[in-house]
Amino acid sequence: MDRQPVHVCFLLRVLWCVMVEAQDWHVDLPAEISALSGSCLFIPCSFTHPSSHEPSDATWYSYSSTKYPVVYSKDPTAIIEPFRGRTKLIGDVKSGNCSLNINYVVPEMNGYHLYPWIDPDKVDHKFYLNTIMLNVQEMPGAVDLYVEGEPKEDDTLRVICAVKHTCPFSPPTLSFGDTSGNVQTNQTDLGQGSWQTISIISFPGQVSDQGRPVGCWVRRQGRPTVPKWVEINLSYSPQSVHVSGETSTALVGGEVTLECRSNANPPASSFLWYLQRDGSIRELSAREMSVTVPDLPPDQSRFYCGAQNAHGVANSTSPFIVTVEYPPTIQPESCCIIQAPSLRCWCKVRAWPSASVEWRVNSGDPHSTLRDVRTVRVKLNHTFSGKLLFNGTFQITAVTCRAFNVHGEQEHSLVMKALPLDVTIVQHPTHVREGQYVTLSCMCRAFPAVLSYSWYQVQGDREVELGEQSERLHLVAVGRLMGPYRCSAMNEVGWTSSTSALVHVDFAPVISPDSFCALENGEVKYSPVGKGSLIAAVACGAVGVVLGTVSLLYCLQRTRYFEKFD
Ligand SMILES: *[C@@H]1O[C@H](CO)[C@@H](O)[C@H](O)[C@H]1NC(C)=O
Ligand SMILES: *[C@@H]1O[C@H](CO)[C@@H](O)[C@H](O)[C@H]1NC(C)=O
Ligand SMILES: *[C@@H]1O[C@H](CO)[C@@H](O)[C@H](O)[C@H]1NC(C)=O
Ligand SMILES: *[C@@H]1O[C@H](CO)[C@@H](O)[C@H](O)[C@H]1NC(C)=O
Ligand SMILES: *[C@@H]1O[C@H](CO)[C@@H](O)[C@H](O)[C@H]1NC(C)=O
C-alpha cells in the first residue's frame, strides 16, 4: 500500500525528466551574419541544456556532411584555416553563453556555416542542425549621416552619424572633425549579431551654418578612415536684403530694372518695394522679386525692398540710388541786373550732371570793358548759377547764356533788369492857387515794374515818411510854401529816389518890405528881396517914372520859390 504513491511519483518524474530532456538542448544563434572583411565579428550564442547536464566547455565546428572541422577549440592546433588564431569563445558556457568572437574576418571565411557543440565528448545532441552562415563583405555598410528634423534658425541642430557593425568589443569610432558641439555616443544592440554605433553632435543653429558641410569620420578596424558629409539645411527668415540693379544712372523718362536679393531659406517668395524721393517714402505696387520702374523722374530715386518667406520679413537697410540725368534747363528767373557801373547776370541752370555755362555779350560799345567774368556754382536743387560782373562804362544790348552737359544744351537770352530810372515828381494840375487840391505823381521808367512807392516830406529840419505807398500823393488845401516833397520807387532790383520838389502854388503878389529901387547908370534896378531865394519876377503892366516908393507901383507879380533840399 505504501509503494503505490512511490511508483506514481517515479513515473511522473521520469515523464518530467523526458520532457525536460527533449526541450533543454536548444541553441539560439542567428541564421546568417554579415561581417566586413578585416573587421571583427561577434557571434551571439546562447543555449539551454538539460538540468542533468552541467555544461563546462564548447567547441565550434564548420558544418560538413562528412567531417567535423574545428573552428574553435581549446586546442589551437585542431583549428582549421582560415579560423586558426582568430577565434575565441567569449561566452560563459556554464551560464549558457556560447558566444564566439572572430577577431579578424578574412574573405576566405565567406560561406562557412558554423555551429557550437557543448561538451562534444559528453553530449550526444545534433547541434549541427542549427548553424550560422558567414557572409563576408568587402565594402563597409553605409554610414547613416543626417540632420535631425527640419531645423530653424536658433534651434539646436542635431547631426546624427550612425554605423552598423559586428564588433561590440572594438566598435568603430565616430568623430565630427572640426565641428564643435556637444557629442554623445551610444552603442545599440540591434539583435541577431548586429550593432549600431550612434554619435550625435548638437550645437545652436546659426544662419551662417546654412549649407555648411558636416563630416563624420568613421574609423573601423582595419579600414582607412573616410569622412562622409552632410550639408546643413537650416530654414531662416530673409537676411542681407538688398536691392541690386544693372545700372545706377538713367536718363530722365527712362526705366530701370531692379532685383530684391536676399539670403533666405526657403527663398523669399513675396517682396515689397519702396521708393524714397525728396525725403518721403512710398510703397510701390510691385510684389515681384524683379521690378521695372518706368518714367524715371529727374534727380535721385532711392529704392528699398522687403523680402518675405514663411519665417519672416526683412527690409533692405541701405537704398539703391538711381541717379536720373537730364539735359540743362535754364530757369526763367535767370536775368541780368544793371546797377551802374556794373552788371550782374545770373544763369540758373537745372542739369544733371552739372552743366557748363557760357556767356555771349552783345555790346554796342566796342570799348566797354568786361572786367570780371565768373562762374559761380550753387549746388542747390541741382541748380547752377553763372555770374557775370562788368565794370566801367558799358552799353550792353543783350546777354545770352548757353548751358550744356552730355545730354544736351539750352540757350537763353537773359532779361535785363534795372533800378527804376528817371524818378521825378509831376504836379497836377500844374497851377493851383492856395487852398486848392493838388496831386503829386511819382513818375519813372522801370523794368521790372515798380512794386511800391514811398513819399517823404521835409518838416522842420528832418524828413518824415508819409503813409502813402501808391504812385499818387493827394494834397488838400495847399499852402504857399508846402514841401519840399520827395518820392522813391521800388522794384525787385531796388529803389531810386526823386529830387525834392516844392508844390507850385500861385498866389497874389506880396511885395517884400525890403524891396527898393535904385538908379544905376540911368537904369532902374529893382530888387525884390526875399530871404535870398525868393525871386519876384515882375511883369509891370505900366512902368511908371520911378518917383516916390516902390509900393506905389501897380504890378502883377509871379513868384517862384526855388530851393534845393538835397
Ligand atoms: C555572452 O557573453 C558575452 C561576453 O561576456 C556578453 O557580451 C553577452 O551579453 C552574453 N550573452 C548573453 C545572452 O548573456
Ligand atoms: C544614449 O545613452 C544615454 C545614457 O547612456 C541616454 O540618455 C540617451 O538617450 C541615449 N541616446 C540615444 C540616442 O539612444
Ligand atoms: C520696411 O519698411 C517699410 C517702409 O519704411 C516699413 O513700413 C515696414 O514696417 C518695414 N518692415 C520691417 C519688417 O522693418
Ligand atoms: C527743385 O526744382 C524743382 C523744379 O524746378 C521744383 O519743383 C522744386 O520745388 C525745387 N525744390 C527746391 C527745394 O527748391
Ligand atoms: C570798378 O571800376 C572802378 C573804376 O573804374 C573801380 O574803382 C572799382 O573798384 C571797380 N570795381 C570792381 C568790382 O572791379
PDB file of C-alpha atoms in Angstrom, residues 362-561:
ATOM      1  CA  ASN A 362      26.459 141.882 -77.383  1.00  0.00           C
ATOM      2  CA  SER A 363      27.880 145.213 -76.590  1.00  0.00           C
ATOM      3  CA  GLY A 364      27.180 148.341 -78.611  1.00  0.00           C
ATOM      4  CA  ASP A 365      30.316 149.948 -77.340  1.00  0.00           C
ATOM      5  CA  PRO A 366      33.462 148.285 -78.630  1.00  0.00           C
ATOM      6  CA  HIS A 367      35.439 149.903 -75.814  1.00  0.00           C
ATOM      7  CA  SER A 368      33.328 148.551 -72.981  1.00  0.00           C
ATOM      8  CA  THR A 369      35.347 146.604 -70.543  1.00  0.00           C
ATOM      9  CA  LEU A 370      34.446 143.188 -69.344  1.00  0.00           C
ATOM     10  CA  ARG A 371      36.292 143.280 -66.100  1.00  0.00           C
ATOM     11  CA  ASP A 372      35.171 140.137 -64.392  1.00  0.00           C
ATOM     12  CA  VAL A 373      33.520 137.034 -65.715  1.00  0.00           C
ATOM     13  CA  ARG A 374      32.947 134.386 -63.116  1.00  0.00           C
ATOM     14  CA  THR A 375      31.009 131.174 -62.989  1.00  0.00           C
ATOM     15  CA  VAL A 376      29.687 130.516 -59.549  1.00  0.00           C
ATOM     16  CA  ARG A 377      28.239 127.091 -58.921  1.00  0.00           C
ATOM     17  CA  VAL A 378      25.468 126.784 -56.419  1.00  0.00           C
ATOM     18  CA  LYS A 379      24.593 123.224 -55.789  1.00  0.00           C
ATOM     19  CA  LEU A 380      21.101 123.841 -54.514  1.00  0.00           C
ATOM     20  CA  ASN A 381      18.380 121.671 -56.003  1.00  0.00           C
ATOM     21  CA  HIS A 382      20.838 120.822 -58.757  1.00  0.00           C
ATOM     22  CA  THR A 383      20.697 124.415 -59.916  1.00  0.00           C
ATOM     23  CA  PHE A 384      23.829 126.136 -61.077  1.00  0.00           C
ATOM     24  CA  SER A 385      24.342 129.851 -61.336  1.00  0.00           C
ATOM     25  CA  GLY A 386      26.755 131.686 -63.505  1.00  0.00           C
ATOM     26  CA  LYS A 387      27.599 135.253 -62.626  1.00  0.00           C
ATOM     27  CA  LEU A 388      28.907 137.985 -64.890  1.00  0.00           C
ATOM     28  CA  LEU A 389      30.332 141.154 -63.485  1.00  0.00           C
ATOM     29  CA  PHE A 390      31.066 144.169 -65.671  1.00  0.00           C
ATOM     30  CA  ASN A 391      32.654 147.326 -64.558  1.00  0.00           C
ATOM     31  CA  GLY A 392      33.233 150.654 -66.189  1.00  0.00           C
ATOM     32  CA  THR A 393      31.210 152.159 -68.943  1.00  0.00           C
ATOM     33  CA  PHE A 394      29.171 149.794 -70.980  1.00  0.00           C
ATOM     34  CA  GLN A 395      26.374 149.640 -73.443  1.00  0.00           C
ATOM     35  CA  ILE A 396      25.183 146.077 -73.262  1.00  0.00           C
ATOM     36  CA  THR A 397      22.345 145.227 -75.620  1.00  0.00           C
ATOM     37  CA  ALA A 398      21.969 141.538 -74.903  1.00  0.00           C
ATOM     38  CA  VAL A 399      23.440 138.817 -72.727  1.00  0.00           C
ATOM     39  CA  THR A 400      22.921 135.216 -73.752  1.00  0.00           C
ATOM     40  CA  CYS A 401      23.633 132.255 -71.559  1.00  0.00           C
ATOM     41  CA  ARG A 402      24.312 128.801 -73.011  1.00  0.00           C
ATOM     42  CA  ALA A 403      24.330 125.766 -70.740  1.00  0.00           C
ATOM     43  CA  PHE A 404      25.383 122.305 -71.832  1.00  0.00           C
ATOM     44  CA  ASN A 405      26.113 118.872 -70.483  1.00  0.00           C
ATOM     45  CA  VAL A 406      26.487 115.433 -72.068  1.00  0.00           C
ATOM     46  CA  HIS A 407      22.740 115.163 -72.626  1.00  0.00           C
ATOM     47  CA  GLY A 408      22.133 118.432 -74.426  1.00  0.00           C
ATOM     48  CA  GLU A 409      22.242 122.190 -74.293  1.00  0.00           C
ATOM     49  CA  GLN A 410      20.000 125.214 -73.974  1.00  0.00           C
ATOM     50  CA  GLU A 411      20.458 128.854 -74.798  1.00  0.00           C
ATOM     51  CA  HIS A 412      18.575 131.706 -73.264  1.00  0.00           C
ATOM     52  CA  SER A 413      18.627 135.436 -73.817  1.00  0.00           C
ATOM     53  CA  LEU A 414      18.576 136.998 -70.378  1.00  0.00           C
ATOM     54  CA  VAL A 415      16.110 139.622 -69.286  1.00  0.00           C
ATOM     55  CA  MET A 416      17.778 142.902 -68.328  1.00  0.00           C
ATOM     56  CA  LYS A 417      16.555 144.304 -65.070  1.00  0.00           C
ATOM     57  CA  ALA A 418      17.413 147.681 -63.573  1.00  0.00           C
ATOM     58  CA  LEU A 419      16.571 150.030 -60.761  1.00  0.00           C
ATOM     59  CA  PRO A 420      13.719 152.445 -61.557  1.00  0.00           C
ATOM     60  CA  LEU A 421      15.078 155.273 -63.728  1.00  0.00           C
ATOM     61  CA  ASP A 422      14.250 158.990 -64.038  1.00  0.00           C
ATOM     62  CA  VAL A 423      12.161 159.190 -60.929  1.00  0.00           C
ATOM     63  CA  THR A 424      10.504 162.634 -60.863  1.00  0.00           C
ATOM     64  CA  ILE A 425       7.546 164.257 -59.177  1.00  0.00           C
ATOM     65  CA  VAL A 426       4.906 165.642 -61.541  1.00  0.00           C
ATOM     66  CA  GLN A 427       2.292 168.006 -60.188  1.00  0.00           C
ATOM     67  CA  HIS A 428      -1.311 168.004 -61.380  1.00  0.00           C
ATOM     68  CA  PRO A 429      -2.710 170.450 -62.062  1.00  0.00           C
ATOM     69  CA  THR A 430       0.421 172.366 -62.741  1.00  0.00           C
ATOM     70  CA  HIS A 431      -1.099 175.615 -61.462  1.00  0.00           C
ATOM     71  CA  VAL A 432      -3.007 175.751 -58.254  1.00  0.00           C
ATOM     72  CA  ARG A 433      -3.968 178.501 -56.028  1.00  0.00           C
ATOM     73  CA  GLU A 434      -3.599 178.458 -52.319  1.00  0.00           C
ATOM     74  CA  GLY A 435      -6.235 176.336 -50.669  1.00  0.00           C
ATOM     75  CA  GLN A 436      -6.918 174.143 -53.728  1.00  0.00           C
ATOM     76  CA  TYR A 437      -6.338 170.423 -54.248  1.00  0.00           C
ATOM     77  CA  VAL A 438      -3.206 169.156 -55.916  1.00  0.00           C
ATOM     78  CA  THR A 439      -1.962 165.677 -56.826  1.00  0.00           C
ATOM     79  CA  LEU A 440       1.723 164.763 -56.973  1.00  0.00           C
ATOM     80  CA  SER A 441       2.645 161.725 -59.112  1.00  0.00           C
ATOM     81  CA  CYS A 442       5.866 159.782 -58.769  1.00  0.00           C
ATOM     82  CA  MET A 443       6.842 159.115 -62.388  1.00  0.00           C
ATOM     83  CA  CYS A 444       9.618 156.806 -63.548  1.00  0.00           C
ATOM     84  CA  ARG A 445      10.708 154.235 -66.091  1.00  0.00           C
ATOM     85  CA  ALA A 446      11.062 150.835 -64.522  1.00  0.00           C
ATOM     86  CA  PHE A 447      11.695 147.223 -65.548  1.00  0.00           C
ATOM     87  CA  PRO A 448      10.731 145.141 -63.759  1.00  0.00           C
ATOM     88  CA  ALA A 449       7.660 147.152 -62.776  1.00  0.00           C
ATOM     89  CA  VAL A 450       7.520 149.239 -59.645  1.00  0.00           C
ATOM     90  CA  LEU A 451       6.304 147.303 -56.654  1.00  0.00           C
ATOM     91  CA  SER A 452       5.746 150.189 -54.271  1.00  0.00           C
ATOM     92  CA  TYR A 453       6.356 153.868 -53.703  1.00  0.00           C
ATOM     93  CA  SER A 454       7.318 155.895 -50.693  1.00  0.00           C
ATOM     94  CA  TRP A 455       6.688 159.587 -50.086  1.00  0.00           C
ATOM     95  CA  TYR A 456       8.666 161.928 -47.856  1.00  0.00           C
ATOM     96  CA  GLN A 457       8.254 165.457 -46.705  1.00  0.00           C
ATOM     97  CA  VAL A 458      10.693 167.792 -45.030  1.00  0.00           C
ATOM     98  CA  GLN A 459       9.206 169.067 -41.826  1.00  0.00           C
ATOM     99  CA  GLY A 460      11.400 171.459 -39.986  1.00  0.00           C
ATOM    100  CA  ASP A 461      14.897 170.102 -40.085  1.00  0.00           C
ATOM    101  CA  ARG A 462      14.013 166.447 -40.686  1.00  0.00           C
ATOM    102  CA  GLU A 463      12.422 164.328 -43.352  1.00  0.00           C
ATOM    103  CA  VAL A 464       9.296 162.379 -42.436  1.00  0.00           C
ATOM    104  CA  GLU A 465       7.987 159.365 -44.321  1.00  0.00           C
ATOM    105  CA  LEU A 466       4.349 159.764 -45.223  1.00  0.00           C
ATOM    106  CA  GLY A 467       1.921 156.882 -45.070  1.00  0.00           C
ATOM    107  CA  GLU A 468       1.213 156.929 -48.789  1.00  0.00           C
ATOM    108  CA  GLN A 469       2.534 153.939 -50.744  1.00  0.00           C
ATOM    109  CA  SER A 470       0.827 154.479 -54.065  1.00  0.00           C
ATOM    110  CA  GLU A 471       2.075 156.364 -57.089  1.00  0.00           C
ATOM    111  CA  ARG A 472      -0.008 159.440 -56.218  1.00  0.00           C
ATOM    112  CA  LEU A 473       0.046 161.761 -53.251  1.00  0.00           C
ATOM    113  CA  HIS A 474      -3.097 163.886 -52.840  1.00  0.00           C
ATOM    114  CA  LEU A 475      -2.763 167.179 -51.051  1.00  0.00           C
ATOM    115  CA  VAL A 476      -5.776 169.245 -49.946  1.00  0.00           C
ATOM    116  CA  ALA A 477      -5.779 172.973 -49.346  1.00  0.00           C
ATOM    117  CA  VAL A 478      -2.241 173.588 -50.405  1.00  0.00           C
ATOM    118  CA  GLY A 479      -0.375 176.365 -48.850  1.00  0.00           C
ATOM    119  CA  ARG A 480       2.082 178.701 -50.400  1.00  0.00           C
ATOM    120  CA  LEU A 481       5.257 177.082 -49.048  1.00  0.00           C
ATOM    121  CA  MET A 482       4.360 173.336 -48.931  1.00  0.00           C
ATOM    122  CA  GLY A 483       7.067 170.803 -49.179  1.00  0.00           C
ATOM    123  CA  PRO A 484       9.540 170.070 -50.287  1.00  0.00           C
ATOM    124  CA  TYR A 485       8.414 166.517 -51.204  1.00  0.00           C
ATOM    125  CA  ARG A 486      10.393 163.532 -52.390  1.00  0.00           C
ATOM    126  CA  CYS A 487       9.285 160.122 -53.673  1.00  0.00           C
ATOM    127  CA  SER A 488      11.083 156.855 -54.212  1.00  0.00           C
ATOM    128  CA  ALA A 489      10.054 153.958 -56.434  1.00  0.00           C
ATOM    129  CA  MET A 490      10.997 150.367 -55.623  1.00  0.00           C
ATOM    130  CA  ASN A 491      11.099 147.311 -57.880  1.00  0.00           C
ATOM    131  CA  GLU A 492      12.669 143.881 -57.296  1.00  0.00           C
ATOM    132  CA  VAL A 493      16.113 145.277 -58.039  1.00  0.00           C
ATOM    133  CA  GLY A 494      15.973 148.105 -55.528  1.00  0.00           C
ATOM    134  CA  TRP A 495      14.783 151.640 -55.120  1.00  0.00           C
ATOM    135  CA  THR A 496      15.539 155.025 -56.685  1.00  0.00           C
ATOM    136  CA  SER A 497      14.607 158.387 -55.242  1.00  0.00           C
ATOM    137  CA  SER A 498      13.472 161.584 -56.963  1.00  0.00           C
ATOM    138  CA  THR A 499      14.878 165.016 -56.147  1.00  0.00           C
ATOM    139  CA  SER A 500      12.973 167.105 -53.647  1.00  0.00           C
ATOM    140  CA  ALA A 501      10.340 169.465 -55.038  1.00  0.00           C
ATOM    141  CA  LEU A 502       8.100 172.198 -53.751  1.00  0.00           C
ATOM    142  CA  VAL A 503       4.480 172.409 -54.771  1.00  0.00           C
ATOM    143  CA  HIS A 504       3.881 175.165 -57.352  1.00  0.00           C
ATOM    144  CA  VAL A 505       1.276 177.433 -55.807  1.00  0.00           C
ATOM    145  CA  ASP A 506       0.015 180.637 -57.374  1.00  0.00           C
ATOM    146  CA  PHE A 507      -0.724 183.449 -55.004  1.00  0.00           C
ATOM    147  CA  ALA A 508      -1.293 187.259 -55.159  1.00  0.00           C
ATOM    148  CA  PRO A 509       1.817 189.380 -55.242  1.00  0.00           C
ATOM    149  CA  VAL A 510       3.350 190.216 -51.985  1.00  0.00           C
ATOM    150  CA  ILE A 511       5.905 192.911 -52.079  1.00  0.00           C
ATOM    151  CA  SER A 512       8.605 192.456 -49.679  1.00  0.00           C
ATOM    152  CA  PRO A 513       9.131 195.233 -47.306  1.00  0.00           C
ATOM    153  CA  ASP A 514      12.824 195.088 -48.143  1.00  0.00           C
ATOM    154  CA  SER A 515      12.196 195.920 -51.822  1.00  0.00           C
ATOM    155  CA  PHE A 516      13.816 199.065 -53.108  1.00  0.00           C
ATOM    156  CA  CYS A 517      14.713 200.721 -56.343  1.00  0.00           C
ATOM    157  CA  ALA A 518      17.922 202.347 -57.225  1.00  0.00           C
ATOM    158  CA  LEU A 519      19.136 204.267 -60.145  1.00  0.00           C
ATOM    159  CA  GLU A 520      22.330 202.915 -61.572  1.00  0.00           C
ATOM    160  CA  ASN A 521      23.804 204.364 -64.642  1.00  0.00           C
ATOM    161  CA  GLY A 522      20.413 205.700 -65.671  1.00  0.00           C
ATOM    162  CA  GLU A 523      18.643 202.314 -65.454  1.00  0.00           C
ATOM    163  CA  VAL A 524      16.103 201.389 -62.920  1.00  0.00           C
ATOM    164  CA  LYS A 525      17.070 198.304 -60.963  1.00  0.00           C
ATOM    165  CA  TYR A 526      14.585 196.612 -58.735  1.00  0.00           C
ATOM    166  CA  SER A 527      15.430 194.258 -56.073  1.00  0.00           C
ATOM    167  CA  PRO A 528      12.534 192.453 -54.584  1.00  0.00           C
ATOM    168  CA  VAL A 529      14.398 190.674 -51.874  1.00  0.00           C
ATOM    169  CA  GLY A 530      13.232 187.631 -50.064  1.00  0.00           C
ATOM    170  CA  LYS A 531      15.482 185.578 -47.973  1.00  0.00           C
ATOM    171  CA  GLY A 532      17.839 185.468 -50.837  1.00  0.00           C
ATOM    172  CA  SER A 533      15.925 182.757 -52.517  1.00  0.00           C
ATOM    173  CA  LEU A 534      12.653 184.444 -53.276  1.00  0.00           C
ATOM    174  CA  ILE A 535      12.794 185.996 -56.694  1.00  0.00           C
ATOM    175  CA  ALA A 536       9.954 188.058 -57.800  1.00  0.00           C
ATOM    176  CA  ALA A 537       9.648 188.233 -61.489  1.00  0.00           C
ATOM    177  CA  VAL A 538       7.974 191.469 -62.023  1.00  0.00           C
ATOM    178  CA  ALA A 539       5.908 191.989 -65.052  1.00  0.00           C
ATOM    179  CA  CYS A 540       4.675 195.533 -64.928  1.00  0.00           C
ATOM    180  CA  GLY A 541       1.591 196.474 -66.808  1.00  0.00           C
ATOM    181  CA  ALA A 542       2.830 200.034 -66.852  1.00  0.00           C
ATOM    182  CA  VAL A 543       6.244 201.028 -65.812  1.00  0.00           C
ATOM    183  CA  GLY A 544       5.962 204.478 -64.386  1.00  0.00           C
ATOM    184  CA  VAL A 545       8.613 207.005 -63.652  1.00  0.00           C
ATOM    185  CA  VAL A 546      10.387 205.980 -60.565  1.00  0.00           C
ATOM    186  CA  LEU A 547       9.278 208.508 -58.138  1.00  0.00           C
ATOM    187  CA  GLY A 548       8.456 208.050 -54.581  1.00  0.00           C
ATOM    188  CA  THR A 549       8.336 204.497 -53.215  1.00  0.00           C
ATOM    189  CA  VAL A 550       8.125 201.183 -54.917  1.00  0.00           C
ATOM    190  CA  SER A 551       4.963 200.420 -53.142  1.00  0.00           C
ATOM    191  CA  LEU A 552       3.129 202.816 -55.351  1.00  0.00           C
ATOM    192  CA  LEU A 553       3.641 200.641 -58.377  1.00  0.00           C
ATOM    193  CA  TYR A 554       0.852 198.511 -59.664  1.00  0.00           C
ATOM    194  CA  CYS A 555       2.408 195.351 -60.642  1.00  0.00           C
ATOM    195  CA  LEU A 556       1.389 191.811 -61.435  1.00  0.00           C
ATOM    196  CA  GLN A 557       3.890 189.512 -59.971  1.00  0.00           C
ATOM    197  CA  ARG A 558       4.555 185.808 -60.196  1.00  0.00           C
ATOM    198  CA  THR A 559       6.622 184.405 -57.513  1.00  0.00           C
ATOM    199  CA  ARG A 560       8.587 181.327 -57.571  1.00  0.00           C
ATOM    200  CA  TYR A 561      10.344 179.681 -54.838  1.00  0.00           C
TER     201      TYR A 561
END
